XYZ file of C-alpha atoms in Angstrom:
691
model
C -31.863 30.747 -49.135
C -32.111 31.106 -45.511
C -34.222 34.503 -46.095
C -37.279 31.589 -47.493
C -36.677 29.563 -44.591
C -38.870 32.179 -42.301
C -40.285 33.722 -44.688
C -42.158 31.029 -46.618
C -44.616 30.596 -42.967
C -44.474 34.198 -42.778
C -46.440 34.422 -45.755
C -48.475 31.844 -45.120
C -49.645 33.696 -42.220
C -50.185 36.919 -44.229
C -52.647 34.978 -46.092
C -54.131 33.249 -44.124
C -55.066 36.583 -41.726
C -56.055 38.663 -44.411
C -58.527 35.935 -46.223
C -58.182 32.109 -44.212
C -62.196 33.743 -42.800
C -63.460 33.284 -46.581
C -61.635 30.837 -47.452
C -62.631 27.171 -46.769
C -61.043 24.418 -43.902
C -58.613 22.622 -46.661
C -57.973 25.491 -48.328
C -56.852 27.765 -44.961
C -54.689 24.268 -44.567
C -53.044 23.928 -47.546
C -51.835 27.280 -47.480
C -50.539 26.763 -43.730
C -49.674 23.164 -44.966
C -47.338 24.468 -47.869
C -45.759 27.512 -45.810
C -44.394 24.493 -43.569
C -43.183 22.066 -46.250
C -41.425 24.935 -47.963
C -40.237 26.141 -45.300
C -39.003 22.085 -44.510
C -37.147 21.977 -48.162
C -35.531 25.068 -47.837
C -33.712 24.164 -44.596
C -33.180 20.715 -46.073
C -31.505 22.141 -48.801
C -29.566 24.726 -47.179
C -28.344 21.761 -44.293
C -27.358 20.223 -47.345
C -25.381 23.274 -48.507
C -23.971 23.539 -45.455
C -22.695 20.082 -44.764
C -20.989 19.588 -47.664
C -18.527 23.494 -46.624
C -15.107 22.330 -45.120
C -15.437 21.445 -41.501
C -13.479 24.250 -40.536
C -15.771 26.787 -42.100
C -18.825 25.446 -41.650
C -20.971 29.058 -41.987
C -23.602 30.444 -44.642
C -24.446 34.153 -44.041
C -26.761 36.387 -45.128
C -27.623 40.019 -44.729
C -30.765 40.495 -45.797
C -30.615 44.650 -44.604
C -28.953 47.058 -43.162
C -30.963 47.369 -39.480
C -30.152 49.211 -36.247
C -27.540 52.126 -37.705
C -26.639 54.498 -34.345
C -23.093 55.707 -33.630
C -21.026 53.130 -33.270
C -23.676 50.690 -33.224
C -23.996 48.512 -36.397
C -26.726 45.310 -36.249
C -27.896 44.535 -39.889
C -30.975 42.063 -40.100
C -28.157 38.926 -40.666
C -28.897 35.428 -40.638
C -26.329 32.727 -40.221
C -26.457 28.755 -40.648
C -23.940 26.881 -38.355
C -24.037 23.478 -37.351
C -25.958 24.643 -34.222
C -28.747 26.391 -36.173
C -28.866 23.720 -38.900
C -29.778 21.098 -35.987
C -32.180 23.596 -35.063
C -34.169 24.642 -38.159
C -34.454 20.959 -39.075
C -36.678 20.643 -35.776
C -38.924 23.348 -36.090
C -39.644 23.058 -39.399
C -39.810 19.488 -39.464
C -41.682 18.979 -35.942
C -43.748 22.229 -36.475
C -45.108 20.156 -40.324
C -45.753 17.169 -38.621
C -47.476 19.185 -36.084
C -49.681 21.370 -38.699
C -50.732 18.003 -40.596
C -51.891 16.541 -37.375
C -53.786 19.779 -36.784
C -56.028 19.577 -39.826
C -57.475 16.529 -38.189
C -57.518 17.578 -34.452
C -59.467 21.091 -35.578
C -61.179 20.100 -37.811
C -64.425 20.905 -35.810
C -63.883 24.269 -35.305
C -65.443 26.914 -37.237
C -63.587 28.368 -40.444
C -62.819 31.343 -39.357
C -61.446 30.263 -36.785
C -59.442 27.406 -38.492
C -57.705 29.925 -40.165
C -57.347 32.048 -37.001
C -55.483 28.586 -35.730
C -53.056 28.039 -38.838
C -51.919 31.876 -39.285
C -50.897 31.690 -35.514
C -49.291 28.514 -36.054
C -47.250 30.098 -39.351
C -46.039 32.712 -37.415
C -45.118 30.828 -34.412
C -42.714 28.695 -36.533
C -41.564 31.856 -38.595
C -41.107 33.942 -35.481
C -38.412 30.919 -33.811
C -36.836 30.240 -36.853
C -36.255 34.123 -37.140
C -34.831 33.611 -33.470
C -32.606 30.923 -34.676
C -31.437 32.156 -37.488
C -30.584 35.303 -36.094
C -26.467 36.239 -36.312
C -26.577 38.622 -33.962
C -28.529 39.582 -30.372
C -31.606 42.303 -32.225
C -32.670 39.542 -34.605
C -32.544 36.670 -32.100
C -34.848 39.231 -29.856
C -37.467 39.864 -32.967
C -37.693 36.136 -32.329
C -37.115 35.973 -28.954
C -40.450 37.906 -28.562
C -41.981 37.017 -31.488
C -42.123 33.606 -30.192
C -43.852 34.806 -26.966
C -46.478 36.923 -28.416
C -47.577 34.043 -30.488
C -47.637 31.695 -27.324
C -50.206 34.222 -25.461
C -52.295 34.189 -29.012
C -52.018 29.912 -29.020
C -52.265 29.819 -25.334
C -55.764 31.418 -25.174
C -56.794 30.889 -28.456
C -60.286 29.469 -26.898
C -60.461 33.333 -25.667
C -64.311 32.269 -24.486
C -63.184 30.703 -21.853
C -61.543 32.543 -19.385
C -58.675 29.833 -18.259
C -57.342 29.939 -21.223
C -57.238 33.896 -21.401
C -56.043 34.197 -18.568
C -53.191 31.068 -19.003
C -52.546 33.337 -22.054
C -51.797 36.424 -20.290
C -49.439 34.643 -17.452
C -47.047 33.795 -19.973
C -47.159 36.880 -21.537
C -46.226 38.294 -18.520
C -43.941 35.879 -16.697
C -42.049 35.855 -20.236
C -42.041 39.774 -19.651
C -40.375 39.328 -16.378
C -37.726 37.007 -17.373
C -37.195 39.039 -21.157
C -36.133 42.526 -18.976
C -33.001 40.698 -17.911
C -32.239 39.338 -20.992
C -32.584 42.459 -22.565
C -30.728 43.960 -19.552
C -27.858 41.474 -20.621
C -27.706 42.551 -24.002
C -27.129 45.754 -23.182
C -24.001 45.078 -20.860
C -22.559 43.398 -23.577
C -23.041 46.122 -26.027
C -21.301 48.013 -22.732
C -18.185 45.519 -22.461
C -17.536 44.000 -25.513
C -18.637 47.316 -28.203
C -21.060 44.935 -30.622
C -24.057 42.654 -30.310
C -22.699 39.682 -33.084
C -22.787 36.338 -31.605
C -19.471 35.333 -33.621
C -17.879 38.350 -32.252
C -18.630 38.564 -29.078
C -17.516 35.088 -28.678
C -13.922 35.921 -30.167
C -13.913 39.271 -27.763
C -14.651 37.107 -24.845
C -12.210 34.309 -25.589
C -9.113 36.648 -25.617
C -9.654 36.518 -21.903
C -8.992 33.740 -19.455
C -12.149 32.291 -17.542
C -13.398 34.783 -15.027
C -11.909 33.796 -11.533
C -14.324 35.590 -9.149
C -17.745 37.182 -10.101
C -17.155 39.827 -13.398
C -18.780 41.662 -16.440
C -18.885 38.415 -18.180
C -20.614 36.873 -15.711
C -23.456 39.332 -14.928
C -23.473 39.108 -18.034
C -24.346 35.521 -18.353
C -26.650 35.424 -15.415
C -28.853 38.379 -16.787
C -29.296 35.900 -20.082
C -30.074 33.133 -18.531
C -32.712 35.525 -16.632
C -34.384 35.893 -20.084
C -33.804 32.017 -20.256
C -35.444 30.447 -17.196
C -38.841 32.349 -18.584
C -38.673 31.045 -22.197
C -37.619 27.553 -20.831
C -39.466 27.462 -17.834
C -37.129 27.393 -15.325
C -37.504 28.140 -11.616
C -38.644 30.515 -10.773
C -40.450 31.242 -13.676
C -41.696 27.929 -14.660
C -44.734 28.234 -13.797
C -46.393 29.986 -16.902
C -45.555 26.378 -18.314
C -48.229 23.843 -16.767
C -51.028 26.617 -17.348
C -50.428 26.554 -21.161
C -52.426 23.171 -21.509
C -55.568 25.481 -22.115
C -54.523 25.963 -25.602
C -55.282 23.511 -27.799
C -52.773 19.742 -27.826
C -51.098 20.724 -31.162
C -50.048 23.805 -29.578
C -49.093 22.795 -26.421
C -46.604 19.820 -28.407
C -45.258 22.689 -30.475
C -44.393 24.544 -27.709
C -42.975 21.819 -25.605
C -41.223 20.128 -28.519
C -39.854 22.395 -31.093
C -40.466 26.233 -30.464
C -40.863 28.371 -27.424
C -39.020 26.705 -24.796
C -36.055 25.269 -26.473
C -35.338 28.684 -26.716
C -33.499 28.808 -24.142
C -31.343 26.334 -24.171
C -30.674 27.269 -27.759
C -29.528 31.174 -26.757
C -27.255 29.717 -24.353
C -25.633 26.676 -26.741
C -25.155 29.907 -29.113
C -22.981 32.211 -26.301
C -21.295 28.809 -25.228
C -18.276 30.657 -25.432
C -19.427 33.915 -23.718
C -21.015 31.386 -20.944
C -17.893 28.787 -21.046
C -15.720 32.136 -19.531
C -18.140 32.834 -16.262
C -17.886 30.011 -13.972
C -20.159 30.767 -11.738
C -22.912 31.332 -14.178
C -22.614 28.198 -15.131
C -23.019 26.920 -11.594
C -25.789 28.660 -11.675
C -27.552 27.588 -14.751
C -26.947 23.704 -13.162
C -27.726 24.289 -10.075
C -31.385 25.961 -11.632
C -31.172 22.792 -13.942
C -30.990 20.253 -11.494
C -33.548 21.494 -9.072
C -35.982 22.282 -11.762
C -35.951 18.904 -12.909
C -36.471 16.965 -9.912
C -39.340 19.955 -8.518
C -41.082 19.373 -11.525
C -40.445 15.325 -11.709
C -42.143 14.939 -7.725
C -45.018 17.455 -8.854
C -45.958 15.207 -12.195
C -46.316 12.008 -9.594
C -49.657 13.414 -8.498
C -50.790 15.542 -11.262
C -54.197 13.651 -12.960
C -54.682 15.846 -15.653
C -52.883 13.945 -18.886
C -51.383 17.141 -20.514
C -50.481 18.405 -17.230
C -48.719 15.725 -16.460
C -46.341 15.973 -19.769
C -46.219 19.903 -18.927
C -44.035 18.781 -15.693
C -42.569 16.399 -17.430
C -41.624 19.362 -20.032
C -40.048 21.441 -17.252
C -38.111 18.610 -15.727
C -36.469 18.020 -19.102
C -35.481 21.265 -20.042
C -33.656 21.292 -16.115
C -31.738 18.247 -17.861
C -31.204 20.359 -21.075
C -29.568 23.506 -18.855
C -27.582 20.734 -16.131
C -25.708 19.552 -19.346
C -25.370 23.414 -20.340
C -24.225 24.339 -17.195
C -21.610 21.566 -16.768
C -20.564 22.981 -20.139
C -21.790 19.755 -22.251
C -23.209 22.113 -24.423
C -23.126 19.279 -27.061
C -25.238 17.318 -25.533
C -27.617 19.706 -24.224
C -28.283 20.389 -27.714
C -28.603 16.664 -28.183
C -31.550 15.726 -25.692
C -33.620 18.961 -27.234
C -33.193 17.602 -30.619
C -34.428 13.882 -29.074
C -36.522 15.601 -27.052
C -38.520 17.105 -29.875
C -39.447 13.957 -31.424
C -40.733 11.756 -27.864
C -42.055 14.791 -26.242
C -44.270 15.911 -29.686
C -45.393 12.512 -30.259
C -46.460 11.746 -26.276
C -48.882 15.390 -26.739
C -50.051 14.340 -30.142
C -50.956 10.900 -28.869
C -52.695 12.650 -25.119
C -54.772 14.577 -28.057
C -55.450 11.687 -29.962
C -57.027 9.935 -26.558
C -59.053 13.616 -25.738
C -59.896 13.408 -29.130
C -61.323 9.961 -28.355
C -63.121 11.195 -24.747
C -64.719 14.266 -26.287
C -62.029 16.309 -24.025
C -61.669 14.360 -21.573
C -58.575 14.779 -19.413
C -58.352 13.463 -16.146
C -56.784 9.779 -15.759
C -58.941 8.830 -13.442
C -61.704 9.429 -15.778
C -59.712 6.863 -18.211
C -58.450 3.100 -18.584
C -58.967 0.057 -20.861
C -58.077 2.116 -23.397
C -55.425 0.091 -25.132
C -57.733 -2.046 -26.978
C -59.512 0.621 -28.230
C -56.905 2.363 -29.365
C -53.812 0.673 -30.677
C -52.115 3.387 -32.637
C -52.317 5.904 -30.024
C -51.472 3.217 -27.309
C -48.224 1.370 -28.868
C -47.254 5.068 -30.204
C -47.378 6.829 -26.685
C -45.689 3.221 -25.167
C -42.563 4.124 -27.696
C -42.734 7.848 -26.044
C -42.824 6.998 -22.623
C -39.977 4.023 -22.537
C -37.905 7.120 -24.916
C -38.477 9.800 -22.140
C -37.513 7.264 -19.841
C -34.593 6.790 -21.400
C -35.204 2.140 -21.879
C -31.772 1.392 -23.911
C -31.630 1.697 -27.477
C -34.036 4.418 -27.990
C -33.373 7.942 -28.783
C -33.858 9.317 -24.515
C -31.390 7.165 -23.999
C -28.622 8.131 -25.503
C -29.066 12.134 -25.169
C -29.809 11.447 -21.647
C -27.184 9.264 -20.543
C -24.854 11.583 -22.040
C -25.991 14.118 -20.200
C -25.925 12.109 -17.021
C -22.121 10.947 -18.022
C -20.217 14.392 -19.008
C -22.121 15.806 -15.429
C -20.554 12.509 -13.390
C -17.277 13.042 -15.828
C -17.165 16.786 -14.792
C -17.188 16.060 -10.709
C -20.563 17.258 -10.710
C -21.113 14.419 -8.691
C -24.373 16.166 -6.788
C -25.635 17.313 -9.498
C -24.995 14.253 -11.223
C -27.013 12.442 -8.588
C -29.705 14.556 -8.184
C -30.318 14.302 -11.864
C -30.461 10.855 -11.249
C -33.254 10.748 -9.173
C -35.389 13.402 -10.947
C -34.890 10.362 -14.388
C -36.089 7.888 -12.233
C -39.011 10.020 -11.164
C -39.548 10.173 -14.880
C -39.609 7.070 -15.713
C -42.651 6.389 -12.628
C -45.174 9.446 -13.646
C -44.602 7.907 -17.111
C -45.208 5.121 -16.808
C -48.191 6.077 -14.018
C -49.915 7.737 -17.232
C -49.398 4.995 -19.104
C -51.146 2.539 -16.966
C -53.592 4.651 -15.815
C -54.739 5.602 -19.160
C -54.076 2.600 -21.415
C -54.392 -0.187 -19.217
C -56.930 -1.981 -16.323
C -60.889 -1.379 -16.670
C -62.923 -0.091 -18.760
C -64.747 1.602 -15.977
C -63.164 4.608 -15.694
C -63.517 5.193 -19.422
C -67.210 4.099 -19.735
C -67.190 6.692 -16.322
C -65.540 9.250 -18.808
C -67.903 9.044 -21.382
C -70.922 9.261 -19.873
C -69.842 12.547 -17.678
C -69.520 13.907 -21.081
C -72.817 12.683 -22.168
C -71.761 9.962 -24.287
C -73.364 6.882 -23.669
C -71.738 3.717 -25.506
C -74.482 1.552 -24.611
C -77.217 3.332 -25.413
C -75.463 3.988 -28.777
C -74.649 7.626 -28.543
C -71.552 8.374 -30.211
C -68.382 10.472 -30.104
C -67.545 13.733 -32.091
C -64.963 13.813 -34.201
C -63.166 15.253 -36.956
C -64.323 11.987 -39.062
C -67.309 11.710 -37.588
C -68.541 8.208 -36.894
C -70.172 6.867 -33.968
C -68.414 4.562 -31.694
C -64.827 5.178 -29.276
C -62.283 5.776 -32.396
C -58.692 5.531 -32.655
C -56.711 8.456 -34.496
C -58.070 9.945 -37.527
C -55.579 9.318 -40.436
C -53.839 12.208 -40.762
C -53.106 11.986 -36.634
C -51.912 8.516 -37.236
C -49.587 8.825 -39.744
C -48.070 11.909 -37.900
C -48.062 9.810 -33.981
C -46.211 6.576 -36.137
C -43.683 8.943 -37.710
C -42.782 10.663 -34.608
C -42.594 7.325 -32.827
C -39.909 5.795 -35.157
C -37.963 9.267 -34.350
C -38.572 8.707 -31.040
C -36.337 5.113 -31.483
C -34.072 5.618 -34.340
C -32.987 9.681 -33.810
C -30.422 9.104 -30.600
C -28.154 6.645 -33.329
C -26.645 9.977 -34.684
C -25.027 10.449 -31.152
C -24.259 6.793 -29.551
C -20.844 6.533 -27.795
C -17.778 5.631 -28.120
C -17.859 3.509 -25.147
C -20.793 2.018 -27.464
C -18.356 1.626 -31.129
C -19.864 4.509 -32.162
C -18.126 8.344 -32.638
C -21.434 10.562 -31.571
C -21.716 12.266 -35.313
C -23.831 14.758 -33.795
C -21.127 16.175 -30.873
C -18.830 16.617 -33.780
C -20.713 18.366 -36.240
C -22.094 20.668 -33.460
C -17.903 21.610 -32.283
C -17.835 24.245 -34.358
C -21.132 26.259 -32.727
C -18.938 26.620 -29.690
C -15.898 26.860 -29.730
C -14.537 31.021 -30.730
C -13.778 32.436 -34.263
C -10.756 30.548 -36.030
C -10.890 28.078 -33.355
C -10.055 23.985 -34.574
C -12.935 22.525 -33.901
C -11.604 19.044 -35.893
C -10.191 15.782 -35.024
C -9.995 15.585 -31.343
C -11.076 19.117 -30.668
C -7.710 20.229 -28.768
C -7.079 22.443 -25.676
C -7.882 25.863 -27.544
C -11.663 24.951 -28.237
C -12.282 22.824 -25.320
C -11.452 26.313 -23.476
C -13.614 28.205 -25.506
C -16.272 25.295 -25.047
C -15.804 25.128 -20.904
C -16.202 21.334 -21.265
C -15.212 19.416 -18.334
C -13.581 15.388 -18.688
C -12.119 13.106 -16.187
C -7.883 13.577 -15.357
C -8.256 16.842 -17.570
C -7.185 18.853 -14.683
C -8.438 20.624 -10.958
C -12.175 19.954 -10.381
C -12.917 20.940 -7.464
C -16.715 21.971 -6.496
C -17.635 24.025 -9.693
C -14.047 23.802 -11.401
C -13.696 23.597 -14.780
C -11.639 21.384 -15.913
C -10.390 22.032 -19.841
C -9.615 19.640 -22.205
C -11.084 18.047 -25.491
C -14.080 15.308 -25.579
C -12.250 13.057 -27.915
C -9.857 11.184 -25.467
C -11.485 8.817 -23.691
C -9.508 5.597 -22.837
C -10.756 2.744 -21.977
C -11.236 3.292 -18.026
C -13.042 6.723 -18.930
C -14.954 3.761 -21.523
C -15.709 1.179 -18.770
C -16.635 4.348 -16.434
C -19.407 5.346 -18.963
C -20.531 1.729 -19.376
C -20.954 1.679 -15.853
C -23.102 4.362 -15.598
C -25.151 3.627 -18.397
C -26.120 0.515 -16.792
C -26.993 2.018 -13.261
C -29.081 4.568 -15.663
C -30.538 1.924 -17.481
C -31.716 -0.031 -14.461
C -33.090 3.197 -12.869
C -34.817 3.084 -15.739
C -36.125 0.140 -15.703
C -36.753 0.541 -11.859
C -39.460 3.203 -12.491
C -41.795 1.221 -14.987
C -41.341 -2.059 -12.244
C -42.453 0.685 -9.225
C -45.390 1.810 -11.752
C -46.682 -0.960 -12.621
C -46.816 -2.501 -8.934
C -48.208 0.676 -7.495
C -50.690 1.197 -10.566
C -50.816 -1.646 -12.419
C -50.824 -4.649 -10.342
C -51.701 -2.665 -7.251
C -53.617 0.286 -7.246
C -55.044 0.314 -3.599
C -50.990 0.352 -2.729
C -50.679 4.077 -4.144
C -53.987 5.040 -2.324
C -52.222 3.559 0.790
C -49.304 5.058 -0.020
C -50.841 8.793 -0.656
C -52.945 8.114 2.560
C -50.241 7.544 4.991
C -48.396 10.702 2.833
C -51.460 12.917 2.948
C -49.768 16.286 3.992
C -46.842 15.133 1.240
C -49.428 14.122 -1.062
C -51.471 17.120 -0.802
C -48.271 19.507 -1.092
C -47.318 17.925 -4.960
C -50.979 17.969 -5.689
C -51.009 21.693 -5.021
C -47.340 21.868 -6.694
C -45.649 22.814 -3.657
C -48.475 26.269 -3.436
C -45.778 28.378 -5.228
C -48.750 29.927 -7.516
C -51.000 30.770 -4.199
C -47.091 31.862 -2.857
C -46.937 34.289 -6.228
C -50.036 35.172 -5.944
C -49.956 36.738 -1.915
C -46.459 38.099 -2.190
C -46.033 39.586 -5.296
C -49.488 39.206 -7.461
C -51.912 41.177 -4.361
C -49.305 43.521 -3.300
C -48.730 44.974 -7.066
C -52.777 44.821 -7.557
C -53.130 46.759 -3.617
C -50.540 49.122 -4.328
C -52.193 49.921 -8.140
C -55.437 50.315 -7.394
C -54.145 52.170 -3.235
C -51.873 54.596 -4.662
C -51.330 54.552 -8.647
C -54.782 54.788 -9.351
C -56.471 56.221 -6.727
C -53.571 59.045 -5.549
C -51.606 58.963 -9.154
C -53.852 58.351 -11.770
C -57.137 60.211 -10.136
C -55.552 62.509 -7.605
C -52.572 63.558 -9.856
C -53.674 63.031 -13.244
C -57.477 63.167 -13.623
C -56.814 66.088 -10.777
C -54.536 68.133 -13.032
C -57.009 67.426 -16.248
C -60.321 68.709 -14.134
C -58.359 71.299 -12.161
C -57.598 73.190 -15.265
C -61.044 72.557 -17.302
C -62.108 74.060 -13.631
C -60.559 77.131 -13.593
C -61.279 77.392 -17.166
C -64.967 76.980 -16.477
C -64.522 79.221 -13.154
C -63.122 81.907 -15.212
C -65.922 81.719 -17.959
C -68.608 81.938 -15.297
C -66.712 85.373 -13.755
C -66.303 86.478 -17.506
C -70.185 86.005 -18.273
C -70.784 87.869 -15.443
C -70.120 91.375 -16.900
C -72.628 90.300 -20.042
C -75.492 91.364 -19.010
C -76.868 92.755 -22.563
C -77.993 96.069 -20.995
C -76.810 98.864 -23.453
C -77.036 101.175 -19.964
C -75.017 99.055 -17.757
C -71.958 99.043 -21.018
C -72.616 103.003 -21.724
C -71.960 103.124 -17.476
C -68.705 100.943 -17.493
C -67.597 102.610 -20.559
C -67.471 105.817 -18.839
C -66.394 105.206 -15.608
C -63.440 103.634 -17.196
C -62.464 106.627 -19.433
C -63.102 108.770 -15.501
C -60.165 106.233 -14.565
C -58.456 106.569 -16.939
C -58.699 110.421 -16.965
C -58.388 110.307 -13.448
C -55.081 108.194 -13.626
C -53.392 110.343 -16.277
C -54.422 113.649 -14.039
C -52.609 112.425 -10.745
C -49.832 111.585 -12.450
């Protein structure tokens, strides 16, 4: 059953890639949708079977075939479903299926061959992500890891005739190769250190030793793996590819940001939780990079004007919060936020796609406004997503984000918690800046955008969209249904993680607990000290909590004082979210001139944020151009032309010259040949006479 989960999307890819250009649009879409729906049903069936197993032995393993066997190294192609993989496969297939449905309308104007190519790539993307999630060892994970990198390149550059799209695809591919080099080195080091590449065996061996007090082999291996995570999950310093990924179709952006590629790094750390928990220095780096990324991306998102680019920096910031959770040892909280984020980030991207669809491709929010009445379904669903990501109480983002903030604070990481709270404030501000500038205010901006797109509504001009028609239109039915379903998910998905402080039992944490424990460690009840040590989770009153230190204990035993503190922090973070919305309402709804005045007052800072801290320019000047110049002057001119071409051309010159010299002996004169024979005979005889 496990093999069917990635196999069905792979078969969908093969069909559309092979014969899709000869199929009608409906047939191409039907193949892709059937493949994803089948994968979703297989996933649900497998997860139900998993849930029926005893809590301490929830794992389903399928060895598909022998694979890599060389000396002591044996890495079979094995799939493994445990609680962590169960959450991920449901996210990938569930949200992925909805994005496929949405795409049938969004991409309807593409030629049939391009339509089939799009769905073939989309199916392949899901297939590789599912291999990544289900892989029981590093080599199988790496197949999926590289596969999603390939698919991101194909889909970001889907409209490859547009230079910006092809450049963005290449940028994503190259930046990820940098991180993947570190990831591979980490895998090699793990093989050298542990003699195995199986996740369960590595966790078991790592758990036998105490956490490293100083920087050692485990810390180095964890940091090398994290280098790969910074590429896939767009963290400092390798985040620069993700904002440019907006060049692809909007459903692709939703799939990358919500359900597939960018979640891979977070998942990989969760899969290796025991290893990371035994490397406190590496965990500190993960937390520091995560919180710095969350803050940096949040500040950039405040001033961006492309609707999808704002959401892209929002994703970078939210991923930073997930890494904060991983870095403070709250692995379940990080996966919980990954799960809720999949709903509201997919919703936000797809709703923004509906706006772009209605406005004939316009993405500049300064040219929008007053769309609330024209696009009611899009507006209300987008609003739900914005409220959820901002952490407004009782929506999904409130539960998962507050869990991260509470774990950071309770673990003694006060500075990390404070910066994360500021990042949460920025999230509320820039998300509702987006809401107010896009949907509220006057119609002047929207009308200007339409006019510049070549559609004058006053003269009866129509806007092209999937369903045809001549008026500014809300999302077509296929898109609208998906938006509503994702809005419902964004509202209620968090209720599987209601904390004890609010009267819940945090069921997702208890469900995930065995995945973060070493094999053979009890993972039920209060989790126990051994499990907590393997997980590296930190709770108040459980031991020393100096700077960067780990205090180990279970999470099940919070007292009333802890509940009071947690409720107080919830109230604070809720107030921060509401304050951010209020600030956005003041500057971008009630007094937009005030926002312009602040931008003018701090023009230098505004320019810095608008240009994204000039990171791309710095990378280009410090890395790209020196490599390009070195490649041209040294590798091309000296090595390629001088050495390689010189050797090849030199050999040809020698042979040609020798041939030219020998040709002079072939005169065609019989007398000359006879004379040469006579002279040769005389010389030879003379030589023998002389001897």
